[in-house]
Coordinates of C-alpha atoms in Angstrom, one line a residue:
M1 CA 207.7 282.1 -12.6
K2 CA 206.4 280.7 -15.8
D3 CA 203.6 279.0 -14.0
V4 CA 202.7 282.3 -12.3
A5 CA 202.7 284.2 -15.6
L6 CA 200.5 281.5 -17.2
V7 CA 198.0 281.5 -14.4
S8 CA 197.8 285.3 -14.4
K9 CA 197.2 285.3 -18.2
L10 CA 194.4 282.8 -17.9
A11 CA 192.8 284.7 -15.0
A12 CA 192.6 287.7 -17.2
Q13 CA 190.9 285.6 -19.9
L14 CA 188.5 284.2 -17.3
Y15 CA 187.5 287.7 -16.3
T16 CA 186.0 288.3 -19.8
Y17 CA 183.6 285.4 -19.1
L18 CA 182.7 286.7 -15.6
G19 CA 182.3 290.3 -16.5
L20 CA 181.3 292.7 -13.8
G21 CA 178.6 290.7 -12.1
W22 CA 178.1 291.8 -8.5
R23 CA 178.1 288.3 -7.0
W24 CA 181.5 287.5 -8.6
T25 CA 182.9 290.9 -7.6
V26 CA 181.8 290.4 -3.9
S27 CA 183.2 286.9 -3.9
F28 CA 186.5 288.1 -5.3
W29 CA 187.0 290.7 -2.6
R30 CA 186.0 288.3 0.1
L31 CA 188.7 285.9 -1.3
V32 CA 191.2 288.7 -1.2
A33 CA 190.3 289.4 2.5
F34 CA 190.4 285.6 3.3
S35 CA 193.9 285.3 1.7
T36 CA 195.2 288.4 3.4
L37 CA 194.1 287.3 6.9
L38 CA 195.8 283.9 6.4
M39 CA 198.9 285.3 4.7
P40 CA 201.3 284.6 7.6
G41 CA 200.3 280.9 7.3
F42 CA 200.6 280.9 3.6
I43 CA 204.1 282.5 3.8
Q44 CA 205.1 279.5 6.0
M45 CA 203.9 277.2 3.3
V46 CA 205.6 279.2 0.5
V47 CA 208.9 278.9 2.3
F48 CA 208.4 275.2 2.7
Y49 CA 207.3 274.8 -0.9
F50 CA 210.2 276.6 -2.5
L51 CA 213.0 275.7 0.0
S52 CA 212.4 272.2 1.2
P53 CA 214.5 269.5 -0.5
R54 CA 211.6 267.1 0.0
V55 CA 209.5 269.0 -2.6
L56 CA 210.1 268.4 -6.3
R57 CA 208.2 271.1 -8.1
S58 CA 206.7 271.2 -11.6
V59 CA 207.8 267.8 -12.8
P60 CA 206.4 267.2 -16.4
Y61 CA 203.9 264.4 -16.8
G62 CA 202.6 265.2 -20.3
L63 CA 203.0 267.6 -23.2
E64 CA 200.4 270.3 -22.4
A65 CA 201.4 273.5 -20.8
R66 CA 200.0 272.7 -17.4
N67 CA 200.9 269.0 -17.4
R68 CA 203.1 269.4 -14.3
L69 CA 203.0 267.8 -10.8
D70 CA 204.6 268.4 -7.5
I71 CA 206.2 265.5 -5.6
Y72 CA 206.3 265.5 -1.8
L73 CA 208.9 263.0 -0.6
P74 CA 208.6 261.4 2.9
R75 CA 211.3 262.1 5.4
K76 CA 214.5 260.0 5.1
E77 CA 213.6 257.9 8.2
W78 CA 210.5 256.7 6.4
R79 CA 212.2 256.1 3.1
R80 CA 214.8 253.9 4.8
Q81 CA 212.0 251.6 5.9
G82 CA 211.1 250.7 2.3
A83 CA 208.6 251.6 -0.5
R84 CA 206.0 254.1 0.7
P85 CA 202.2 254.2 0.2
T86 CA 201.4 256.8 -2.5
V87 CA 198.6 259.4 -2.8
I88 CA 197.7 261.1 -6.0
F89 CA 196.0 264.4 -5.1
I90 CA 193.8 266.3 -7.6
T91 CA 193.2 269.9 -6.4
G92 CA 190.0 271.9 -6.6
G93 CA 189.5 275.5 -7.7
A94 CA 186.0 275.7 -9.3
W95 CA 187.5 274.4 -12.6
T96 CA 188.9 277.9 -13.1
I97 CA 191.5 278.8 -10.4
G98 CA 192.9 275.4 -9.5
Y99 CA 196.7 275.0 -9.0
K100 CA 198.8 272.1 -7.9
A101 CA 200.3 274.0 -4.9
W102 CA 196.8 274.2 -3.3
G103 CA 197.4 270.7 -2.0
A104 CA 200.6 271.7 -0.2
L105 CA 199.2 271.7 3.4
L106 CA 197.8 268.2 3.2
A107 CA 200.7 266.9 1.1
R108 CA 203.3 268.2 3.6
R109 CA 201.5 266.6 6.6
L110 CA 201.0 263.3 4.8
S111 CA 204.6 263.2 3.7
Q112 CA 205.7 263.8 7.3
R113 CA 203.8 260.6 8.2
G114 CA 205.6 258.5 5.5
V115 CA 203.3 258.9 2.5
L116 CA 204.6 259.8 -1.0
V117 CA 202.3 262.5 -2.5
F118 CA 201.9 263.6 -6.1
C119 CA 199.8 266.8 -6.6
L120 CA 198.6 267.2 -10.1
D121 CA 198.1 270.4 -12.0
Y122 CA 195.7 270.4 -15.0
R123 CA 194.3 272.8 -17.5
N124 CA 191.6 275.1 -16.1
F125 CA 189.0 277.0 -18.1
P126 CA 189.4 278.9 -20.4
Q127 CA 192.6 277.0 -21.3
G128 CA 190.6 273.8 -21.5
N129 CA 187.1 272.4 -20.9
A130 CA 186.1 269.5 -18.7
L131 CA 187.2 266.9 -21.3
D132 CA 190.6 268.5 -21.4
M133 CA 190.8 268.5 -17.6
L134 CA 189.9 264.8 -17.6
C135 CA 192.5 264.1 -20.2
D136 CA 195.1 265.8 -18.1
V137 CA 194.0 264.1 -14.9
N138 CA 194.1 260.7 -16.6
T139 CA 197.6 261.5 -18.1
G140 CA 198.9 262.5 -14.7
I141 CA 197.5 259.4 -13.0
A142 CA 199.0 257.2 -15.7
W143 CA 202.4 258.9 -15.2
V144 CA 202.4 258.4 -11.5
L145 CA 201.4 254.7 -11.8
R146 CA 204.4 254.2 -14.1
N147 CA 206.9 256.3 -12.3
A148 CA 206.1 256.3 -8.5
A149 CA 208.6 253.5 -7.8
A150 CA 211.5 255.7 -9.0
F151 CA 210.6 258.1 -6.1
G152 CA 210.2 255.3 -3.5
G153 CA 206.5 254.6 -4.0
D154 CA 204.9 251.2 -3.3
G155 CA 203.4 249.8 -6.5
E156 CA 200.8 248.0 -4.5
S157 CA 199.5 251.0 -2.6
F158 CA 198.1 253.8 -4.7
H159 CA 195.2 256.0 -3.4
L160 CA 193.4 258.8 -5.3
V161 CA 192.3 261.9 -3.4
G162 CA 190.3 264.7 -5.0
Q163 CA 189.0 267.9 -3.4
S164 CA 186.0 270.0 -4.7
A165 CA 186.3 270.1 -8.6
G166 CA 189.2 267.6 -8.2
G167 CA 186.7 265.2 -6.4
Q168 CA 184.4 265.3 -9.4
L169 CA 187.3 264.8 -11.9
G170 CA 188.9 262.1 -9.9
A171 CA 185.7 260.1 -9.3
L172 CA 184.6 260.4 -12.9
A173 CA 188.0 259.4 -14.3
L174 CA 188.1 256.4 -12.0
M175 CA 184.6 255.3 -12.9
M176 CA 185.1 255.7 -16.7
Q177 CA 188.4 253.8 -16.5
V178 CA 186.6 250.9 -14.8
H179 CA 183.8 251.0 -17.4
Q180 CA 186.4 251.1 -20.2
V181 CA 188.0 247.9 -18.8
Q182 CA 184.6 246.3 -18.4
V183 CA 183.3 246.9 -21.9
Q184 CA 186.7 246.8 -23.7
Q185 CA 185.9 249.9 -25.7
P186 CA 187.1 253.5 -25.5
Q187 CA 185.0 255.7 -23.3
V188 CA 184.7 259.5 -23.1
G189 CA 186.7 260.8 -20.2
A190 CA 188.9 257.7 -20.0
F191 CA 191.8 258.8 -22.2
P192 CA 194.6 258.0 -21.9
A193 CA 193.9 254.6 -20.3
W194 CA 195.4 253.3 -17.1
D195 CA 194.7 250.3 -14.9
P196 CA 192.1 251.2 -12.3
A197 CA 192.8 247.9 -10.5
L198 CA 196.0 249.6 -9.2
I199 CA 194.0 252.1 -7.2
R200 CA 193.5 250.8 -3.7
G201 CA 191.1 253.6 -2.6
F202 CA 189.4 256.8 -3.5
V203 CA 188.8 259.7 -1.1
G204 CA 186.5 262.6 -2.2
V205 CA 186.7 265.8 -0.1
S206 CA 183.9 268.4 -0.6
G207 CA 183.4 267.0 -4.1
A208 CA 181.0 268.4 -6.8
Y209 CA 179.5 265.0 -7.8
N210 CA 176.3 266.3 -9.3
L211 CA 176.9 269.2 -11.7
Y212 CA 173.3 269.3 -12.9
A213 CA 172.0 269.9 -9.3
L214 CA 174.7 272.4 -8.6
A215 CA 174.3 274.7 -11.7
D216 CA 171.6 277.0 -10.3
H217 CA 173.2 277.0 -6.8
L218 CA 176.6 278.0 -8.2
H219 CA 175.0 280.6 -10.4
R220 CA 173.5 282.3 -7.4
R221 CA 177.0 282.3 -5.8
G222 CA 178.7 283.9 -8.7
L223 CA 179.9 281.0 -10.9
Y224 CA 177.4 282.0 -13.6
R225 CA 175.5 279.4 -15.6
H226 CA 176.9 280.4 -19.0
L227 CA 180.4 280.0 -17.7
F228 CA 179.5 276.7 -15.9
E229 CA 178.0 275.3 -19.0
A230 CA 180.9 276.4 -21.2
I231 CA 183.3 274.6 -18.9
H232 CA 181.2 271.4 -18.9
S233 CA 180.5 271.1 -22.6
L234 CA 181.3 268.4 -25.1
E235 CA 181.3 269.3 -28.8
G236 CA 179.8 272.6 -27.9
K237 CA 176.8 271.3 -25.9
P238 CA 176.5 271.4 -22.1
K239 CA 176.8 267.9 -20.7
L240 CA 176.2 268.4 -16.9
R241 CA 174.6 265.0 -16.4
E242 CA 177.1 263.1 -18.4
L243 CA 180.0 264.7 -16.5
S244 CA 178.5 264.0 -13.1
P245 CA 179.8 261.0 -11.1
T246 CA 176.4 260.6 -9.5
Y247 CA 174.5 260.2 -12.8
Q248 CA 177.2 258.0 -14.2
M249 CA 177.0 255.7 -11.2
R250 CA 173.3 255.3 -11.6
K251 CA 173.7 254.6 -15.3
L252 CA 176.6 252.2 -15.1
G253 CA 175.3 250.3 -12.0
A254 CA 176.6 247.2 -10.4
A255 CA 179.0 246.2 -13.3
V256 CA 181.2 249.2 -12.5
A257 CA 180.4 249.5 -8.8
S258 CA 181.7 245.9 -8.2
R259 CA 185.1 246.8 -9.6
L260 CA 185.6 250.1 -7.8
P261 CA 188.1 250.3 -4.9
P262 CA 187.0 251.3 -1.4
I263 CA 185.5 254.8 -1.4
L264 CA 185.4 257.4 1.4
I265 CA 183.5 260.6 0.9
L266 CA 184.2 263.5 3.3
H267 CA 182.1 266.6 3.4
G268 CA 181.3 269.5 5.7
T269 CA 177.8 270.1 6.9
A270 CA 178.2 273.9 6.6
D271 CA 179.6 273.8 3.0
K272 CA 178.0 276.6 1.1
S273 CA 179.8 276.0 -2.2
V274 CA 178.8 272.3 -2.5
P275 CA 176.0 271.5 -0.1
M276 CA 176.4 268.3 1.8
E277 CA 173.3 266.8 0.1
I278 CA 175.5 266.4 -3.0
A279 CA 177.8 264.0 -1.1
V280 CA 174.9 262.2 0.5
E281 CA 173.3 261.6 -2.9
F282 CA 176.5 260.4 -4.4
V283 CA 177.1 257.9 -1.6
A284 CA 173.5 256.7 -2.0
A285 CA 174.0 256.1 -5.7
L286 CA 177.2 254.2 -5.0
R287 CA 175.6 252.0 -2.3
E288 CA 172.5 251.3 -4.5
A289 CA 174.9 250.0 -7.2
G290 CA 176.6 247.8 -4.7
S291 CA 179.7 249.8 -3.7
P292 CA 180.3 249.8 0.1
A293 CA 181.1 253.5 0.0
R294 CA 181.5 255.3 3.3
L295 CA 180.3 258.8 4.1
K296 CA 181.7 261.0 6.9
L297 CA 180.2 264.4 7.5
Y298 CA 182.3 267.1 9.3
K299 CA 180.0 269.0 11.6
E300 CA 180.0 272.7 11.0
R301 CA 182.8 272.5 8.5
T302 CA 182.7 274.7 5.4
H303 CA 184.1 274.1 1.9
T304 CA 187.6 275.2 2.8
R305 CA 187.9 274.6 6.5
P306 CA 189.1 270.9 6.3
V307 CA 191.8 271.7 3.8
V308 CA 192.9 275.2 4.9
E309 CA 191.7 276.6 8.2
D310 CA 191.8 273.4 10.3
P311 CA 195.4 272.5 9.4
M312 CA 196.5 276.1 10.2
R313 CA 194.6 276.1 13.5
G314 CA 196.6 273.2 15.0
G315 CA 195.5 270.4 17.2
R316 CA 193.8 267.5 15.5
D317 CA 193.7 267.6 11.7
E318 CA 190.7 265.4 11.1
L319 CA 191.0 265.4 7.3
M320 CA 194.6 264.3 7.5
D321 CA 193.7 261.6 10.0
D322 CA 190.9 260.3 7.8
V323 CA 193.0 260.2 4.6
L324 CA 195.9 258.6 6.4
S325 CA 193.6 256.0 8.0
M326 CA 192.3 255.1 4.5
V327 CA 195.9 254.9 3.1
L328 CA 197.4 252.9 5.9
G329 CA 194.3 250.8 6.7
A330 CA 194.5 251.6 10.4
E331 CA 193.0 254.3 12.5
C332 CA 195.3 257.3 12.9
H333 CA 195.2 260.3 15.3
N334 CA 197.7 263.1 14.9
R335 CA 198.0 266.5 16.5
Q336 CA 199.7 269.5 14.9
M337 CA 201.3 272.7 16.1
P338 CA 199.2 275.9 15.2
M339 CA 200.4 278.1 12.4
L340 CA 198.2 281.1 13.2
P341 CA 196.1 282.4 16.2
S342 CA 192.6 281.0 16.3
A343 CA 191.0 284.4 16.3
L344 CA 192.7 285.3 13.0
I345 CA 191.5 282.0 11.5
D346 CA 188.0 282.5 12.8
L347 CA 187.8 285.9 11.1
A348 CA 189.2 284.5 7.8
S349 CA 186.5 281.8 7.9
W350 CA 183.8 284.4 8.4
V351 CA 184.8 286.3 5.3
C352 CA 185.6 283.2 3.1
P353 CA 183.5 283.2 0.0
F354 CA 183.5 279.4 -0.2

């Protein structure tokens, strides 16, 4: 309940930045409709989240108010087989409405397949700016690397997964940690330090890798430029390029690319929040620097469909298969039972603001 109260308070503060702009208002009510249509599925997840003994909620990883994470333990039959591969998941939420429980659908399914999953919470704006978010993400990753073994994690198999804003934060944190090790000097966005060599792979899902290119696009969609620049400011000045993984990769080049783990970038071709060109450009920058990054485009998938609608629809969960294949190093194909009728999910997708 404390988490709910805090998020509600911050949402009220955020409203003062958004004001009564019509784009934001329309997006808000479309989000309400989207959530209402999918509510039967969300209720199933709420029951699992609060009642399953395999979910350890709000475990502290640092001293800040939102330095909490959720842990999804694999089923006992998996744990009896030995230490489990570990995924550190960084949720999205437009840097303003992110919450650790947003990763519950993917985390539940990965844990059912024997993966130990940690879902990080972190300060959102206006509680913190982008540098505060990076500090929280780095603190959370460092905590997991130190403590995963206590929950049955394999110290030789850590994978970082970030979705949307979490993709930008995760990619940037990883790159700056690698750069910090390379030059042996403190780097902005790499505090506290952790060993990037422990990360065996990075998966970015619908990630916002070029903030500079996204600023006008997101302004037209209701995330207004003054708010976007306030979020991504350092010492009071907007730093959209400096906080963009694409620009950093071009700047840091082969010295950092050669030390990065395998990278898989997943993106929907119908993503209206973060156009697929952002992912294509990031992968091109990685490859130009020497990283053998892989890109997979999901045909006709929107920003939310791989992480919300598709898992609820049942059948093949392509995102889960791709993440699991990356983690296990072998091709995986899984089919899931539907959580909701397809017609209801189609209607929700139609009204979704993302």
